CSV table of C-alpha atoms in Angstrom, one decimal:
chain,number,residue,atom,x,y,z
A,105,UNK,CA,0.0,23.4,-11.0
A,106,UNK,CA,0.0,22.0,-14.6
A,107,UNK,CA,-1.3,24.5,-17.7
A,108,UNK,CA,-2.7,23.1,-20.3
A,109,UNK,CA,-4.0,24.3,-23.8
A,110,UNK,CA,-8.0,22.6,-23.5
A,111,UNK,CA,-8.5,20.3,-26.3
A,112,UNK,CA,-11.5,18.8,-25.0
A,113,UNK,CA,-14.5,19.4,-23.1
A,114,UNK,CA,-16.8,16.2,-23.7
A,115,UNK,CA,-19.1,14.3,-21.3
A,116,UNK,CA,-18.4,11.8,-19.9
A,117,UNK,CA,-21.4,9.9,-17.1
A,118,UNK,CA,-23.1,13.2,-16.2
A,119,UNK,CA,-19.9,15.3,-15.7
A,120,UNK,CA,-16.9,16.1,-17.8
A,121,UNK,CA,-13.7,14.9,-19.3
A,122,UNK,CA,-11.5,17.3,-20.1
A,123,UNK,CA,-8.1,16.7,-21.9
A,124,UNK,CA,-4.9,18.9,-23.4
A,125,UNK,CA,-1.6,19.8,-25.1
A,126,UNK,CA,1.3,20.4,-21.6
A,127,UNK,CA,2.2,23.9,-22.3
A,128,UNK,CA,5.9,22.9,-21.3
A,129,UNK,CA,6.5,19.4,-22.7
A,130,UNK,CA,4.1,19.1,-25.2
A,131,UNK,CA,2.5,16.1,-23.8
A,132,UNK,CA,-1.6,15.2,-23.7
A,133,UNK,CA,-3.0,15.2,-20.1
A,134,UNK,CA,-6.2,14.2,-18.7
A,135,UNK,CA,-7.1,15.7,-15.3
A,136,UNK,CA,-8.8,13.0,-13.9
A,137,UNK,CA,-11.3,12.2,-10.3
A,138,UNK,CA,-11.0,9.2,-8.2
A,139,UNK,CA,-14.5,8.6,-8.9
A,140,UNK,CA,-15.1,5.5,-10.8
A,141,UNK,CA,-14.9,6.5,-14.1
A,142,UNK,CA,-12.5,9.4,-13.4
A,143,UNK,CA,-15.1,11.9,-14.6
A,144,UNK,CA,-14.8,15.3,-13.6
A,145,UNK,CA,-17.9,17.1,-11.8
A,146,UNK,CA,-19.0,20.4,-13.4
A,147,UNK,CA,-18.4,22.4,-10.8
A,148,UNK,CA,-14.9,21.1,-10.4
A,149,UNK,CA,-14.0,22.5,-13.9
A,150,UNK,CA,-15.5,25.7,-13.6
A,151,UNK,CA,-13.6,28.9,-14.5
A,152,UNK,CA,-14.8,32.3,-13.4
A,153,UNK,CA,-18.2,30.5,-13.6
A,154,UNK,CA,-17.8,29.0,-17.2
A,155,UNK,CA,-17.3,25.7,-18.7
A,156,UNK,CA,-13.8,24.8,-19.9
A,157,UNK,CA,-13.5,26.1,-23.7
A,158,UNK,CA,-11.2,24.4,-26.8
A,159,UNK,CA,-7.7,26.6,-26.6
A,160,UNK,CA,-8.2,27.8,-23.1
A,161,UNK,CA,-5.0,27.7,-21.7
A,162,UNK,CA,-6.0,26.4,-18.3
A,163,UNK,CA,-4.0,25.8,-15.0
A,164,UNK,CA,-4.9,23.2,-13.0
A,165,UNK,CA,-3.8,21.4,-9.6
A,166,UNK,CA,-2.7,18.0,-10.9
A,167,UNK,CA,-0.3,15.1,-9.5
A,168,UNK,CA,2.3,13.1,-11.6
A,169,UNK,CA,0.3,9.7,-10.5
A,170,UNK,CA,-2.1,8.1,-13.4
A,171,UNK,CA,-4.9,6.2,-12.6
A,172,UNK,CA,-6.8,4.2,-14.8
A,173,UNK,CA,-5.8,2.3,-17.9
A,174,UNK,CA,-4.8,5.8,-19.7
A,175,UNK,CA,-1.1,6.9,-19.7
A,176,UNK,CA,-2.1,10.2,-20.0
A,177,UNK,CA,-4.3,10.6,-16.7
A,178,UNK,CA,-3.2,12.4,-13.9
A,179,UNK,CA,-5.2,13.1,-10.5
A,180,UNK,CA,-6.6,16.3,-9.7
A,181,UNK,CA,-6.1,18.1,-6.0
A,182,UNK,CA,-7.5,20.4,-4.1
A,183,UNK,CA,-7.2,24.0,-5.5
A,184,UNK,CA,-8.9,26.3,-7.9
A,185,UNK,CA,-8.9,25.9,-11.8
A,186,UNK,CA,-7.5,29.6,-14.0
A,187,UNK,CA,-8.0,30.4,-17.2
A,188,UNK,CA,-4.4,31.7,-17.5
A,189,UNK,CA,-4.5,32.6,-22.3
A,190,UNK,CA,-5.9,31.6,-25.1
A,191,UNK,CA,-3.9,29.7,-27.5
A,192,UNK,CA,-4.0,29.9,-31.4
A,193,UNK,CA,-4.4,27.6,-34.6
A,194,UNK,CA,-0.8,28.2,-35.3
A,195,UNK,CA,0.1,27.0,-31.6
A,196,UNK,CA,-1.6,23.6,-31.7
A,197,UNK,CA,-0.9,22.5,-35.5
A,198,UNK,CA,2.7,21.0,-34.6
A,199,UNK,CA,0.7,18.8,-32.7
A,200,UNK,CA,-1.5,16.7,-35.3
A,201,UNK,CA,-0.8,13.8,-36.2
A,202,UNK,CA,-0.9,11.9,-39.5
A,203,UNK,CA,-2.2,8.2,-38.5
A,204,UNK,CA,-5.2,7.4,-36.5
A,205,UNK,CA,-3.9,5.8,-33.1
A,206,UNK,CA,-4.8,1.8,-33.2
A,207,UNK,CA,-6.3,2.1,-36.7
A,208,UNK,CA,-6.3,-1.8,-36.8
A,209,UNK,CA,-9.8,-1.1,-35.0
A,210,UNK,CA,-12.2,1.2,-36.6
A,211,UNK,CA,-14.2,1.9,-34.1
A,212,UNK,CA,-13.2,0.5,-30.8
A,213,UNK,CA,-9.9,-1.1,-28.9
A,214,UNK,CA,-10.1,-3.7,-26.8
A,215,UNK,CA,-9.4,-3.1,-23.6
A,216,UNK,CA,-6.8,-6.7,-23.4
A,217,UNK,CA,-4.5,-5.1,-26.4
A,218,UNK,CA,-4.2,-1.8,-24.5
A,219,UNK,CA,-3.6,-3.5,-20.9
A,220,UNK,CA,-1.2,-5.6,-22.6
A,221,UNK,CA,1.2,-2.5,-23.9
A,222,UNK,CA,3.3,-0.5,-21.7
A,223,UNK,CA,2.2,2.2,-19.9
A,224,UNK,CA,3.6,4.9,-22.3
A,225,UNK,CA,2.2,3.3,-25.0
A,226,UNK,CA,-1.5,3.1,-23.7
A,227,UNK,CA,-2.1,6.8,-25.4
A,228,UNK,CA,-5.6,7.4,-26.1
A,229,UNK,CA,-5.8,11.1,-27.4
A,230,UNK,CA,-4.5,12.4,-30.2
A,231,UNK,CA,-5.4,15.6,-32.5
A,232,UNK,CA,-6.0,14.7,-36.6
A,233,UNK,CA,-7.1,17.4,-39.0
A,234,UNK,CA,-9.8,16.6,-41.2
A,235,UNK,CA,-11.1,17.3,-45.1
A,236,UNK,CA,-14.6,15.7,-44.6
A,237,UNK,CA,-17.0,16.3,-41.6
A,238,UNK,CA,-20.1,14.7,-42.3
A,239,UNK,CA,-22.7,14.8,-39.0
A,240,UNK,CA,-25.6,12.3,-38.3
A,241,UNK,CA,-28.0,12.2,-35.7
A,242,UNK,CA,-28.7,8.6,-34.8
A,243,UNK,CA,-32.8,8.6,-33.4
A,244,UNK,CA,-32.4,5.2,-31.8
A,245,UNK,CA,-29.6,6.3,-29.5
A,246,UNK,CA,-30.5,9.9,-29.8
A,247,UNK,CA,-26.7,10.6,-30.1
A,248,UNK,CA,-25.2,13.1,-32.2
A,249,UNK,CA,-21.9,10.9,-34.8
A,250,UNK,CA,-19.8,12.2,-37.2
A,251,UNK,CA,-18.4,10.4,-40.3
A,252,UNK,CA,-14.5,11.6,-40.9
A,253,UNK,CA,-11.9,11.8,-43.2
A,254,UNK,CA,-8.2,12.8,-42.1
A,255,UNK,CA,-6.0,15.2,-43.9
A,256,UNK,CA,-4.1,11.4,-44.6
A,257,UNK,CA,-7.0,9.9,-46.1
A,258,UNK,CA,-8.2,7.5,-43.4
A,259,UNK,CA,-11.7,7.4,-42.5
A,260,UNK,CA,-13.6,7.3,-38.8
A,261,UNK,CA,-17.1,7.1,-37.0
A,262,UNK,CA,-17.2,8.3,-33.7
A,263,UNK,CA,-20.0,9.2,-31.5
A,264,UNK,CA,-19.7,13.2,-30.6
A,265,UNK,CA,-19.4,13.7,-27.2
A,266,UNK,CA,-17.8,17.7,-27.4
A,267,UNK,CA,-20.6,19.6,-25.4
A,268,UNK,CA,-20.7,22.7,-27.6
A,269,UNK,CA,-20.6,21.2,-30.5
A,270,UNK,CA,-23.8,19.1,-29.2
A,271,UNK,CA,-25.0,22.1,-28.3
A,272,UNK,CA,-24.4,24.2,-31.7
A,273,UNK,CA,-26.1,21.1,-33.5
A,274,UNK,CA,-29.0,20.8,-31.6
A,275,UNK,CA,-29.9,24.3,-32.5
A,276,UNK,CA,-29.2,23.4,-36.6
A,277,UNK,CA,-25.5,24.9,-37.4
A,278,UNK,CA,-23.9,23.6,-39.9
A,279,UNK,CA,-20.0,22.2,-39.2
A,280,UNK,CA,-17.6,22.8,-41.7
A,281,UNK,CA,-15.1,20.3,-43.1
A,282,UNK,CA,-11.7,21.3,-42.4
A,283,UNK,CA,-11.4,21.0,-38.4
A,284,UNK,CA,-8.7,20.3,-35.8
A,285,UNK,CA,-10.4,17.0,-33.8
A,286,UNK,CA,-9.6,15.3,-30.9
A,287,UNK,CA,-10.1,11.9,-30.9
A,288,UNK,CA,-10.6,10.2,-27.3
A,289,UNK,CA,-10.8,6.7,-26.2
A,290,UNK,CA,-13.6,6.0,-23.6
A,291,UNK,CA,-14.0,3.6,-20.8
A,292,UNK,CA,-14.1,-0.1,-21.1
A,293,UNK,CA,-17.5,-1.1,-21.9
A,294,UNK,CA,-19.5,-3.8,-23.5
A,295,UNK,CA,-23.1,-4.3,-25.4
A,296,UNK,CA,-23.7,-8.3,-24.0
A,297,UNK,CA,-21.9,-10.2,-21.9
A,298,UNK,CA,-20.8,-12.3,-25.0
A,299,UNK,CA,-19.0,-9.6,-26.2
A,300,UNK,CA,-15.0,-8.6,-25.3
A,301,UNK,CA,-14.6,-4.9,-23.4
A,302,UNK,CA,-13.5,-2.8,-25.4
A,303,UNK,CA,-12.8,1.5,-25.3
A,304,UNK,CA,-14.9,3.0,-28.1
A,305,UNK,CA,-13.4,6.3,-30.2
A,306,UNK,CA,-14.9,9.2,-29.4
A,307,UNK,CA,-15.0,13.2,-31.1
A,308,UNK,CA,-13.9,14.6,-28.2
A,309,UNK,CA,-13.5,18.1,-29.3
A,310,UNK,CA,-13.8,20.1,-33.1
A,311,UNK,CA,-12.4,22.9,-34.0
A,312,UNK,CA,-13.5,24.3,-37.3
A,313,UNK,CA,-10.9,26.4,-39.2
A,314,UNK,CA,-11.5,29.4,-41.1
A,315,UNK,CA,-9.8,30.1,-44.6
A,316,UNK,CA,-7.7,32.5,-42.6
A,317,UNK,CA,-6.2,29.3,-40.3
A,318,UNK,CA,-5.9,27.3,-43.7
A,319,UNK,CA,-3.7,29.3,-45.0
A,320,UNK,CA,-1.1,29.2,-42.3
A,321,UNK,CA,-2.2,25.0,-42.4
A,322,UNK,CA,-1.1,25.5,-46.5
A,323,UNK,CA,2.0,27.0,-45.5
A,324,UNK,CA,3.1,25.0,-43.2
A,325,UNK,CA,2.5,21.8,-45.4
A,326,UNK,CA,4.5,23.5,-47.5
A,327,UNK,CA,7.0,25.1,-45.4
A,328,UNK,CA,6.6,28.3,-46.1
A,329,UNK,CA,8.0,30.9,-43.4
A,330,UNK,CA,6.1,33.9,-42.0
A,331,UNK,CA,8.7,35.6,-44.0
A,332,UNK,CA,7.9,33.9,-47.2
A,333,UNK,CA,4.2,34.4,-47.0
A,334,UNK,CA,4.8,38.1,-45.5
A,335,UNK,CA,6.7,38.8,-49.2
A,336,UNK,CA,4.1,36.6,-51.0
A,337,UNK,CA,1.0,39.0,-49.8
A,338,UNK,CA,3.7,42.1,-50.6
A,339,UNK,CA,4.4,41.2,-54.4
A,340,UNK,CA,0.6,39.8,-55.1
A,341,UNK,CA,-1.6,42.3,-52.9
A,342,UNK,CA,0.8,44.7,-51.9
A,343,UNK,CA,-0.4,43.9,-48.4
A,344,UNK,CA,1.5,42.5,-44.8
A,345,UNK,CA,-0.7,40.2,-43.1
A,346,UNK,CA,-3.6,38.1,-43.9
A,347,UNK,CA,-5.5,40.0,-41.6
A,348,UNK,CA,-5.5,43.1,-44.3
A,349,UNK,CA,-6.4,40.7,-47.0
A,350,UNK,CA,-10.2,41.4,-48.3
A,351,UNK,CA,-12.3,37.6,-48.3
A,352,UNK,CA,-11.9,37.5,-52.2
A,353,UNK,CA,-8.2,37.5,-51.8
A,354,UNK,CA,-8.5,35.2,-49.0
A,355,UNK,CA,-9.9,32.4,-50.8
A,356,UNK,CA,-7.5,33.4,-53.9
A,357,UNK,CA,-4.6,33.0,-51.8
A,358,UNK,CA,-5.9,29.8,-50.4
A,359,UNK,CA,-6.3,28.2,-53.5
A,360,UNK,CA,-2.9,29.1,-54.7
A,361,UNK,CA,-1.5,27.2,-51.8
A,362,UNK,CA,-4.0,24.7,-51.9
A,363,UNK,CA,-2.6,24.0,-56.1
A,364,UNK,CA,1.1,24.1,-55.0
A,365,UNK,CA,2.5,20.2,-54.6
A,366,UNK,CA,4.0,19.0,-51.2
A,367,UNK,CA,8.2,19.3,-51.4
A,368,UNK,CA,9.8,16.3,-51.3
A,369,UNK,CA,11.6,16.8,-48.1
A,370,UNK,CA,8.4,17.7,-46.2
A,371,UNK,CA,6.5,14.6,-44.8
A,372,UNK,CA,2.2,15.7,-44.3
């Protein structure tokens, strides 16, 4: 059994594709079918009768072989999935990164580039935080895309494939800017046979943050310790935590981390 933190629950042919952080090496793994695309039946990924959701920590019977193109696949056996925690904002930050993977391409790979690396450098998932989430719906493919920036400036388009965000914008919510997003590469495919395969990006999975999650985002960019943020609150608000802060001393606090410049020894 493998536990991972869920960083994705997108579809994928019908079924799913679900993807996360290894609890115990910090590594991304995609639970994967020997069906042809590797998708991942719905009721395979049930838990307790529920979809798979973003921060789940889920355990899952998995083997250390990889099929497919994707170094991070790994089979799936017989046995039952468990929902085993939830992880938080604050466990999953150490894991964004600051460059888009293959950002020579802006919106797909082709598939000969990533055959022709080595297998541990065929990585097609990676977790970027963003400053600009701007959603479309596109009527002639009827598919819901997103238009990003990353907290490092570069820009992305990506069809949305993450089911309950689909869902929460096809009943009109508005998504916010600042999000966690996993961005996934997708199976080898083509528009004409004139055309070179290639694995399109995909928004795999968005998690919005809340000013509260910011803050600890603030602090870490500016590597501030629980300790220094604990005696910040103390002097300012004479409060502990941010969870006693009122939402006007939220945003105020926020702001004033937001104004402070990045140290030079700290690389964003």
């Amino acid at each position: 059994m493998v536990q991972i933190i869920c960083l994705a629950n997108s579809k994928k042919y019908g079924d799913r594709c679900i993807a996360g952080i290894e609890n115990s090496t910090g590594k991304w793994i995609r639970p994967v079918t020997n069906l042809e695309h590797g998708q991942v039946p719905e009721e395979m990924c049930l838990v307790d009768n529920e979809e798979p959701r973003l921060l789940d920590i889920l355990e899952i019977p998995l083997l250390d072989t990889c099929p497919g193109y994707e170094y991070e696949n790994r089979l799936i056996v017989h046995g039952k999935w468990q929902r085993v925690g939830q992880a938080s904002i604050t466990d999953i930050l150490q894991y964004c990164e600051a460059e888009i993977l293959h950002s020579q391409w802006q919106t797909s790979v082709p598939i000969s580039f990533l055959e022709s690396l080595l297998d541990r450098q065929r990585r097609t998932l990676q977790l970027m935080r963003t400053t600009k989430f701007q959603v479309d719906y596109c009527k002639g493919t009827r598919k819901w895309e997103a238009s990003i920036i990353t907290a490092n400036a570069q820009t992305i388009r990506a069809k949305i494939t993450d089911l309950a965000l689909i869902d929460k914008l096809n009943q009109g919510t508005t998504i916010g800017n600042e999000c966690l997003v996993t961005i996934s590469l997708g199976q080898p495919w083509r528009k004409t046979d004139l055309d070179e395969f290639a694995c399109w990006k995909l928004i795999a999975g968005v998690i919005e943050l809340s000013k509260s999650d910011l803050i600890w985002v603030e602090m870490q960019r500016l590597g501030w310790s629980l300790a220094q943020g604990r005696s910040y609150l103390h002097q300012t608000y004479n409060k502990r935590s941010r969870q006693e802060l009122t939402s006007t001393e939220i945003t105020e606090f926020l702001n004033y981390l937001k104004s402070l410049p990045t140290p030079s020894n700290i690389t964003v």
